[in-house]
Coordinates of C-alpha atoms in Angstrom, one line a residue:
M1070 CA 3.4 -9.4 4.8
P1071 CA 6.5 -10.9 6.5
T1072 CA 5.3 -14.5 7.0
H1073 CA 7.8 -15.2 9.8
L1074 CA 5.9 -12.8 12.1
I1075 CA 2.5 -14.7 11.8
P1076 CA 3.3 -17.8 13.8
F1077 CA 5.2 -15.7 16.4
A1078 CA 2.2 -13.5 16.8
K1079 CA -0.1 -16.4 17.2
R1080 CA 2.0 -18.0 19.9
W1081 CA 2.3 -14.6 21.7
C1082 CA -1.5 -14.1 21.4
R1083 CA -2.1 -17.4 23.1
S1084 CA 0.2 -16.6 26.0
A1085 CA -1.7 -16.4 29.3
R1086 CA 1.0 -14.1 30.7
H1087 CA -0.3 -11.0 28.9
S1088 CA -3.5 -9.0 29.3
L1089 CA -6.4 -9.4 26.9
V1090 CA -6.1 -5.9 25.5
T1091 CA -2.4 -6.3 24.9
R1092 CA -2.9 -9.6 23.1
V1093 CA -5.7 -8.2 20.9
W1094 CA -3.5 -5.3 19.8
L1095 CA -0.5 -7.4 19.1
C1096 CA -2.6 -9.8 17.0
V1097 CA -3.9 -6.9 15.0
A1098 CA -0.5 -5.2 14.7
M1099 CA 1.5 -8.3 13.7
T1100 CA -0.9 -10.0 11.3
L1101 CA -1.6 -6.7 9.4
L1102 CA 1.9 -5.3 9.9
L1103 CA 2.9 -4.7 6.2
A1104 CA 1.2 -4.3 2.9
S1105 CA 3.3 -6.0 0.2
H1106 CA 5.1 -3.6 -2.1
S1107 CA 3.7 -5.3 -5.1
A1108 CA 2.4 -2.7 -7.5
H1109 CA 4.2 -4.0 -10.6
A1110 CA 4.0 -3.5 -14.3
T1111 CA 1.1 -5.4 -15.9
P1112 CA 2.1 -7.0 -19.2
A1113 CA -1.5 -6.9 -20.4
Y1114 CA -1.2 -3.2 -20.8
A1115 CA 2.1 -3.5 -22.7
R1116 CA 0.5 -5.9 -25.2
Q1117 CA -2.6 -3.6 -25.6
T1118 CA -0.5 -0.5 -26.3
G1119 CA 2.4 -2.1 -28.2
S1120 CA 4.7 -0.3 -25.8
P1121 CA 7.1 -2.2 -23.5
C1122 CA 6.6 -2.1 -19.7
A1123 CA 9.5 0.4 -19.4
D1124 CA 7.5 3.1 -21.2
C1125 CA 5.0 3.3 -18.4
H1126 CA 7.3 2.5 -15.5
A1127 CA 10.6 4.0 -14.3
G1128 CA 11.8 0.5 -13.8
A1129 CA 10.9 -2.1 -16.4
Y1130 CA 9.0 -4.1 -13.7
G1131 CA 7.5 -1.1 -11.9
P1132 CA 6.3 0.2 -9.6
A1133 CA 6.8 4.0 -10.2
L1134 CA 4.9 5.4 -13.2
T1135 CA 6.4 7.7 -15.8
P1136 CA 4.4 10.7 -17.2
Y1137 CA 3.4 8.3 -20.0
G1138 CA 2.1 5.8 -17.5
I1139 CA 0.3 8.5 -15.6
R1140 CA -1.6 9.5 -18.8
F1141 CA -2.4 5.9 -19.5
K1142 CA -4.1 5.5 -16.1
L1143 CA -5.9 8.8 -16.4
N1144 CA -7.2 7.7 -19.8
G1145 CA -8.9 4.8 -18.1
Y1146 CA -6.5 2.1 -19.3
T1147 CA -8.1 2.5 -22.8
D1148 CA -5.2 3.6 -25.0
T1149 CA -4.1 1.2 -27.7
G1150 CA -1.3 0.8 -30.2
G1151 CA -3.8 0.6 -33.0
K1152 CA -2.8 -3.0 -33.9
G1153 CA -6.0 -4.8 -33.0
S1154 CA -7.2 -6.4 -29.7
S1155 CA -5.1 -8.3 -27.2
I1156 CA -5.9 -10.7 -24.3
P1157 CA -6.7 -8.4 -21.3
A1158 CA -5.1 -10.7 -18.8
A1159 CA -1.7 -11.3 -17.1
V1160 CA -0.2 -13.6 -14.5
Q1161 CA 2.4 -13.0 -11.8
L1162 CA 4.3 -15.6 -9.7
I1163 CA 6.5 -14.6 -6.7
G1164 CA 8.9 -17.0 -4.9
T1165 CA 10.7 -15.8 -1.8
H1166 CA 13.5 -17.0 0.5
T1167 CA 13.0 -15.4 3.9
V1168 CA 15.6 -15.0 6.6
P1169 CA 14.0 -13.5 9.7
T1170 CA 16.1 -12.4 12.7
R1171 CA 13.9 -14.6 14.9
G1172 CA 12.3 -17.7 13.5
D1173 CA 12.9 -20.3 10.8
N1174 CA 14.2 -19.6 7.3
T1175 CA 11.6 -20.4 4.5
T1176 CA 11.7 -20.9 0.8
Q1177 CA 8.3 -21.0 -0.9
L1178 CA 6.0 -19.8 -3.6
T1179 CA 4.6 -16.8 -1.7
E1180 CA 2.1 -15.3 -4.2
A1181 CA 0.3 -16.1 -7.5
D1182 CA -1.7 -13.3 -9.1
L1183 CA -4.2 -13.1 -12.0
Y1184 CA -4.7 -9.6 -13.5
L1185 CA -7.7 -8.8 -15.7
A1186 CA -6.7 -5.5 -17.1
G1187 CA -7.1 -3.4 -20.1
R1188 CA -9.5 -1.7 -22.5
I1189 CA -13.2 -2.8 -22.7
T1190 CA -14.4 0.0 -25.1
D1191 CA -13.1 3.3 -26.3
H1192 CA -14.3 4.9 -23.0
V1193 CA -14.2 2.0 -20.5
G1194 CA -11.2 0.1 -19.1
G1195 CA -10.1 -1.4 -15.9
Y1196 CA -7.8 -3.2 -13.5
V1197 CA -8.7 -6.2 -11.4
K1198 CA -6.2 -8.3 -9.4
V1199 CA -7.0 -11.7 -7.9
E1200 CA -4.3 -12.6 -5.4
T1201 CA -3.4 -16.0 -4.0
D1202 CA -1.1 -15.9 -0.9
N1203 CA 0.9 -18.7 0.8
T1204 CA -0.2 -18.5 4.4
G1205 CA 2.3 -21.1 5.5
N1206 CA 2.7 -24.9 5.3
D1207 CA 1.8 -24.6 1.6
H1208 CA -1.7 -23.5 2.4
F1209 CA -2.9 -21.0 -0.2
H1210 CA -5.6 -18.3 0.3
T1211 CA -7.2 -16.5 -2.6
K1212 CA -8.8 -13.0 -2.3
L1213 CA -9.9 -10.2 -4.5
S1214 CA -7.2 -7.5 -4.4
N1215 CA -7.4 -4.0 -5.9
V1216 CA -10.1 -3.1 -8.4
D1217 CA -10.4 0.0 -10.6
I1218 CA -13.0 0.2 -13.3
R1219 CA -13.2 3.5 -15.3
Y1220 CA -15.3 5.4 -17.6
V1221 CA -13.4 8.3 -19.3
A1222 CA -14.1 11.0 -21.8
K1223 CA -10.8 12.2 -23.4
E1224 CA -9.7 15.0 -25.6
L1225 CA -12.4 17.4 -24.5
K1226 CA -12.2 21.2 -24.7
M1227 CA -13.6 23.3 -21.9
G1228 CA -13.0 27.0 -22.0
G1229 CA -10.1 26.5 -24.4
H1230 CA -8.4 24.1 -22.1
D1231 CA -7.6 20.4 -22.8
T1232 CA -9.7 18.4 -20.5
T1233 CA -10.2 14.8 -19.4
L1234 CA -13.2 13.7 -17.3
G1235 CA -13.7 10.3 -15.8
V1236 CA -15.2 8.1 -13.1
S1237 CA -13.4 5.4 -11.2
V1238 CA -15.2 2.6 -9.4
N1239 CA -12.7 1.1 -7.0
N1240 CA -12.2 -0.6 -3.6
S1241 CA -9.3 1.3 -2.1
P1242 CA -9.4 5.1 -1.5
G1243 CA -6.3 6.5 -3.2
F1244 CA -5.7 3.5 -5.4
E1245 CA -7.2 5.4 -8.3
D1246 CA -4.6 8.2 -8.0
P1247 CA -2.4 8.3 -11.1
I1248 CA 0.7 9.8 -9.5
G1249 CA 1.2 6.6 -7.4
A1250 CA 2.5 8.3 -4.2
L1251 CA -0.5 7.7 -2.0
P1252 CA -0.2 4.5 0.2
N1253 CA -3.0 2.5 -1.5
A1254 CA -1.7 3.5 -5.0
A1255 CA 1.8 2.3 -4.1
N1256 CA 0.5 -0.7 -1.9
F1257 CA 3.0 0.6 0.6
G1258 CA 2.5 2.2 4.0
P1259 CA 4.2 2.4 7.4
P1260 CA 3.7 -0.7 9.6
A1261 CA 1.2 0.7 12.1
I1262 CA -0.3 -0.3 15.5
S1263 CA -2.7 2.7 15.1
G1264 CA -2.3 4.0 11.6
T1265 CA -4.5 6.2 9.3
L1266 CA -7.4 4.9 7.3
L1267 CA -5.6 5.7 4.1
N1268 CA -2.6 3.4 5.1
P1269 CA -3.1 -0.2 3.9
S1270 CA -0.8 -1.4 6.7
S1271 CA -3.1 -0.1 9.5
P1272 CA -5.4 -2.4 11.5
N1273 CA -8.9 -2.5 10.0
A1274 CA -7.8 -0.3 7.0
L1275 CA -10.2 0.5 4.2
A1276 CA -8.1 -1.0 1.4
T1277 CA -9.9 -3.6 -0.7
R1278 CA -12.8 -3.9 1.8
V1279 CA -14.9 -0.9 0.6
I1280 CA -16.5 0.0 -2.6
G1281 CA -16.9 3.6 -4.0
A1282 CA -16.9 5.9 -6.9
V1283 CA -14.6 8.8 -7.6
A1284 CA -15.3 11.4 -10.3
Y1285 CA -12.1 13.2 -11.6
G1286 CA -11.0 15.8 -14.0
V1287 CA -7.7 16.8 -15.5
L1288 CA -7.1 20.3 -16.9
D1289 CA -4.2 20.9 -19.4
S1290 CA -2.5 17.7 -18.1
N1291 CA -1.4 19.8 -15.1
W1292 CA -4.3 20.1 -12.6
L1293 CA -6.1 17.1 -11.2
G1294 CA -9.2 17.1 -9.1
A1295 CA -11.2 14.2 -7.7
V1296 CA -14.1 13.8 -5.4
G1297 CA -15.9 10.6 -4.3
T1298 CA -17.5 8.5 -1.6
Y1299 CA -17.2 5.0 -0.2
M1300 CA -19.1 2.4 1.8
A1301 CA -17.9 -0.7 3.6
M1302 CA -18.8 -4.0 2.0
P1303 CA -21.1 -6.2 4.0
R1304 CA -19.1 -8.7 6.2
S1305 CA -20.6 -11.6 4.1
T1306 CA -19.3 -10.0 0.9
Q1307 CA -15.9 -9.5 2.4
S1308 CA -15.8 -13.2 3.3
D1309 CA -16.9 -14.2 -0.2
F1310 CA -14.0 -12.1 -1.5
G1311 CA -11.5 -13.9 0.7
Y1312 CA -11.2 -11.5 3.7
R1313 CA -11.3 -12.4 7.4
P1314 CA -14.1 -11.0 9.5
S1315 CA -11.6 -9.8 12.0
D1316 CA -10.2 -7.3 9.5
D1317 CA -13.6 -5.7 8.9
P1318 CA -13.1 -1.9 8.6
G1319 CA -16.5 -1.4 10.3
K1320 CA -19.7 0.3 9.1
L1321 CA -19.1 3.6 7.3
S1322 CA -21.5 6.5 6.7
G1323 CA -21.2 10.0 5.3
T1324 CA -17.8 9.1 3.7
G1325 CA -16.2 11.8 1.5
Y1326 CA -13.0 11.6 -0.4
L1327 CA -11.1 14.5 -2.0
R1328 CA -7.9 14.7 -4.1
L1329 CA -6.2 17.7 -5.6
A1330 CA -2.8 17.7 -7.3
Y1331 CA -0.6 19.8 -9.5
M1332 CA 1.5 17.9 -12.0
K1333 CA 4.2 19.3 -14.2
E1334 CA 6.2 17.5 -16.9
F1335 CA 9.4 19.1 -18.0
K1336 CA 11.6 17.8 -20.8
H1337 CA 13.5 15.3 -18.7
Q1338 CA 11.8 15.7 -15.3
F1339 CA 8.4 15.4 -13.5
F1340 CA 7.1 17.1 -10.4
S1341 CA 3.8 16.8 -8.5
A1342 CA 2.4 18.2 -5.3
G1343 CA -1.0 17.1 -3.9
V1344 CA -3.4 17.1 -1.0
V1345 CA -5.8 14.3 0.0
G1346 CA -8.7 14.2 2.4
L1347 CA -11.0 11.5 3.7
T1348 CA -13.8 11.9 6.3
T1349 CA -16.2 9.3 7.6
K1350 CA -18.3 8.2 10.5
R1351 CA -17.4 4.6 11.5
K1352 CA -18.8 2.0 13.8
L1353 CA -16.2 -0.6 14.8
P1354 CA -17.5 -3.1 15.6
R1355 CA -20.6 -2.5 13.6
N1356 CA -22.9 -2.4 16.7
A1357 CA -20.7 0.2 18.5
R1358 CA -21.2 3.9 18.7
E1359 CA -20.0 6.1 15.8
D1360 CA -16.5 7.5 15.7
D1361 CA -15.8 10.6 13.6
I1362 CA -12.5 10.2 11.6
T1363 CA -10.8 12.7 9.3
D1364 CA -7.6 12.1 7.3
L1365 CA -5.7 15.1 5.8
G1366 CA -2.5 14.6 4.0
Y1367 CA -0.1 16.0 1.4
D1368 CA 2.4 14.4 -1.0
L1369 CA 5.4 15.5 -3.0
T1370 CA 7.0 13.6 -5.9
Y1371 CA 10.1 14.4 -8.0
Q1372 CA 11.3 12.3 -10.9
F1373 CA 14.4 12.8 -13.0
I1374 CA 14.0 10.8 -16.2
G1375 CA 16.7 12.1 -18.5
N1376 CA 17.4 9.8 -21.4
R1377 CA 16.2 6.9 -19.2
E1378 CA 19.7 5.7 -18.5
H1379 CA 19.6 7.1 -15.0
I1380 CA 16.2 7.6 -13.4
V1381 CA 15.8 9.0 -9.8
Q1382 CA 12.5 9.3 -8.0
L1383 CA 12.0 10.9 -4.6
S1384 CA 8.6 10.9 -2.9
Y1385 CA 7.2 12.0 0.5
V1386 CA 3.7 11.3 1.9
N1387 CA 2.4 12.8 5.2
I1388 CA -1.1 11.9 6.5
L1389 CA -2.6 13.1 9.8
E1390 CA -5.8 11.5 11.1
Q1391 CA -8.0 13.0 13.8
R1392 CA -10.4 10.7 15.7
D1393 CA -13.3 11.5 18.0
Y1394 CA -14.4 8.2 19.6
G1395 CA -18.1 7.7 20.3
S1396 CA -17.3 5.8 23.4
T1397 CA -14.5 5.0 25.8
F1398 CA -13.6 2.0 28.0
A1399 CA -11.7 1.4 31.2
A1400 CA -8.4 -0.4 31.6
P1401 CA -8.8 -3.9 33.0
F1402 CA -5.7 -3.4 35.1
A1403 CA -6.9 0.0 36.4
P1404 CA -10.7 0.4 36.3
G1405 CA -10.5 4.2 36.9
L1406 CA -8.3 4.8 33.9
L1407 CA -10.3 5.5 30.7
T1408 CA -9.3 5.7 27.1
K1409 CA -9.0 9.1 25.5
S1410 CA -11.9 10.3 23.4
H1411 CA -10.0 12.6 21.0
V1412 CA -6.8 11.3 19.5
A1413 CA -4.6 11.5 16.4
A1414 CA -2.6 9.1 14.2
H1415 CA 0.2 10.2 11.9
D1416 CA 1.8 8.3 9.0
Q1417 CA 4.8 9.4 7.0
T1418 CA 6.7 7.7 4.2
L1419 CA 9.9 9.0 2.5
G1420 CA 11.2 7.0 -0.4
L1421 CA 14.1 7.2 -2.9
T1422 CA 14.6 5.0 -5.9
Y1423 CA 17.5 5.0 -8.4
T1424 CA 17.3 2.9 -11.6
F1425 CA 20.1 2.3 -14.1
K1426 CA 19.0 1.6 -17.7
Q1427 CA 15.6 0.7 -16.2
S1428 CA 17.1 -2.7 -15.2
Y1429 CA 19.2 -2.3 -12.1
G1430 CA 18.1 -0.3 -9.1
I1431 CA 18.0 0.4 -5.4
T1432 CA 15.1 1.6 -3.2
L1433 CA 15.4 3.2 0.2
A1434 CA 12.4 4.0 2.3
Y1435 CA 11.9 5.4 5.8
L1436 CA 8.5 4.7 7.3
K1437 CA 7.1 6.2 10.5
S1438 CA 3.7 5.8 12.2
T1439 CA 2.9 7.7 15.4
G1440 CA -0.2 8.6 17.5
S1441 CA -1.6 10.1 20.6
R1442 CA -0.4 8.4 23.8
D1443 CA -3.1 6.2 25.4
P1444 CA -2.0 3.8 28.2
V1445 CA -5.3 1.9 27.9
R1446 CA -5.4 1.3 24.1
Y1447 CA -1.7 0.8 23.6
P1448 CA -0.2 -1.3 26.5
P1449 CA 2.3 -1.7 27.8
Y1450 CA 3.8 1.7 27.2
G1451 CA 0.9 3.7 25.9
D1452 CA 2.7 4.7 22.8
P1453 CA 1.8 3.3 19.3
A1454 CA 4.9 4.7 17.6
T1455 CA 6.6 2.4 15.0
T1456 CA 9.6 3.3 12.8
S1457 CA 11.1 1.1 10.1
Q1458 CA 13.4 1.2 7.1
L1459 CA 13.4 -0.7 3.8
I1460 CA 16.4 -1.3 1.5
T1461 CA 15.8 -3.2 -1.8
L1462 CA 18.3 -4.0 -4.6
F1463 CA 16.6 -5.3 -7.8
W1464 CA 17.3 -6.4 -11.3
A1465 CA 14.7 -6.6 -14.1
P1466 CA 16.4 -7.8 -17.4
F1467 CA 13.3 -7.6 -19.7
G1468 CA 10.3 -5.4 -20.4
K1469 CA 12.2 -2.8 -22.5
E1470 CA 12.0 -2.1 -26.3
D1471 CA 15.2 -3.8 -27.1
S1472 CA 14.6 -6.8 -24.8
W1473 CA 14.1 -10.4 -25.8
L1474 CA 10.8 -10.2 -23.9
P1475 CA 9.4 -6.6 -24.1
F1476 CA 5.9 -7.6 -23.0
A1477 CA 6.9 -9.9 -20.1
N1478 CA 9.4 -9.6 -17.3
L1479 CA 11.5 -11.1 -14.5
K1480 CA 12.5 -9.4 -11.3
L1481 CA 15.1 -10.5 -8.8
A1482 CA 15.3 -8.6 -5.6
A1483 CA 17.1 -8.6 -2.2
T1484 CA 15.2 -6.7 0.5
W1485 CA 16.1 -5.9 4.1
F1486 CA 13.3 -4.6 6.3
R1487 CA 14.3 -3.4 9.7
F1488 CA 12.6 -1.9 12.7
T1489 CA 14.1 0.7 15.0
K1490 CA 11.0 1.2 17.2
F1491 CA 7.8 -0.7 18.0
N1492 CA 5.2 0.1 20.7
G1493 CA 7.1 3.3 21.2
V1494 CA 10.3 1.7 22.3
R1495 CA 13.4 -0.1 21.0
N1496 CA 13.9 -2.8 23.6
N1497 CA 11.5 -5.1 25.4
I1498 CA 8.7 -4.0 23.0
F1499 CA 6.0 -6.2 24.6
G1500 CA 6.9 -5.2 28.2
V1501 CA 7.8 -8.7 29.5
A1502 CA 8.3 -8.5 33.2
P1503 CA 11.6 -9.8 34.6
G1504 CA 11.6 -13.2 36.1
L1505 CA 8.6 -14.6 34.2
G1506 CA 10.7 -16.7 31.9
A1507 CA 9.2 -15.3 28.7
P1508 CA 11.7 -14.2 26.0
V1509 CA 12.3 -10.5 25.7
T1510 CA 11.6 -9.1 22.2
N1511 CA 13.4 -6.0 20.9
A1512 CA 12.4 -4.0 17.8
R1513 CA 15.3 -5.4 15.8
D1514 CA 14.1 -8.9 16.4
L1515 CA 11.3 -8.2 13.9
D1516 CA 13.8 -7.5 11.1
Q1517 CA 13.7 -9.6 8.0
F1518 CA 16.0 -10.3 5.0
S1519 CA 14.5 -11.8 1.8
I1520 CA 15.5 -12.7 -1.7
S1521 CA 12.6 -12.9 -4.2
A1522 CA 12.0 -13.8 -7.8
S1523 CA 9.0 -12.5 -9.6
V1524 CA 7.8 -13.3 -13.1
A1525 CA 5.0 -11.6 -15.0
F1526 CA 3.7 -12.6 -18.4

């Protein structure tokens, strides 16, 4: 999350010049604007398998998985190098120098993470991340991040086909997916004012605030099928795990999750195509009427691995959400104008990463979130569309077989995050009326440049 936006959002939310509905939506949009792209290599797995981080990841510090890394995740994090046990824990520290277009520059320790990850038995393994974030002024907040505990039965034969069967208990729909293209698996989705439930950057998203089980099967290493269900954690449990009550995803019922994908590994390439679905009835707030929500999406991934000197990965994710609201409300500025009862939200992410010798790389991403026009829900323009781009240059010197530190790593990165549209427009995105004396904010005023250093061991 770009920390420079938080104090700006708080000041704007307190402003008496804006309507209550507008202030509420801005608070939600700004404080939940981005999910950190922090799905990195976990050294605990490298120590367990005896393989360096670069065997599982296209870059030595992640995040994209190689076919070897995909198999490791499908096998329930249980594979070993046969050299005895290792400590199933790792630590990550992230420091960032931030230069926002509007606001003060900051240099601080932004995140400290503890990973409990690895094999428990031959058939049980897991991933648990406990995250501590700097919320400003050196105040730190600890929360339970992604969890994925698995039971897996490997090397089975069914009808003459190689088969893997497993169950994943996790707290983020899509995080269990081994391909890593879905938003929760990548910890990366379009900044959204009204995004889909499967997008961790959406207001009141499901990520890390639900609990569920997904049963999956893999046939001949090519066909993946998964089905599961989720329920929202009680608000008191969310608070115990470090989450704010205002981010509650609501009360869920009848939730179903489906994932189908085809994966094909060639000699030096990998390709996958998949579909994902989520359907639920939600009460938000929990005493409200039920809304019917259905997400349907597809994703495409191509990876050129070669001899690992030059690795290119291209991915595209497209998710459409249909919502039937159980109730409507009138606009405070026009009592006869009601919200729409049937609307849609649409999230798309296109990403390209090139890595040289699994150490030097560049990531380019285009992120777009759109939705049905509704002048009551999305003042001042009635359009929730947001478009943004990400450019990251990175260097990870370790984590490879011939490295001084094959089971630990350092990553230096320079990132430019820019907005081209917010609230459906490029200029005056909050609709400040002329002559009121309030500053006009354009989409590009939300841009941010940062330099970060991450270390994992």
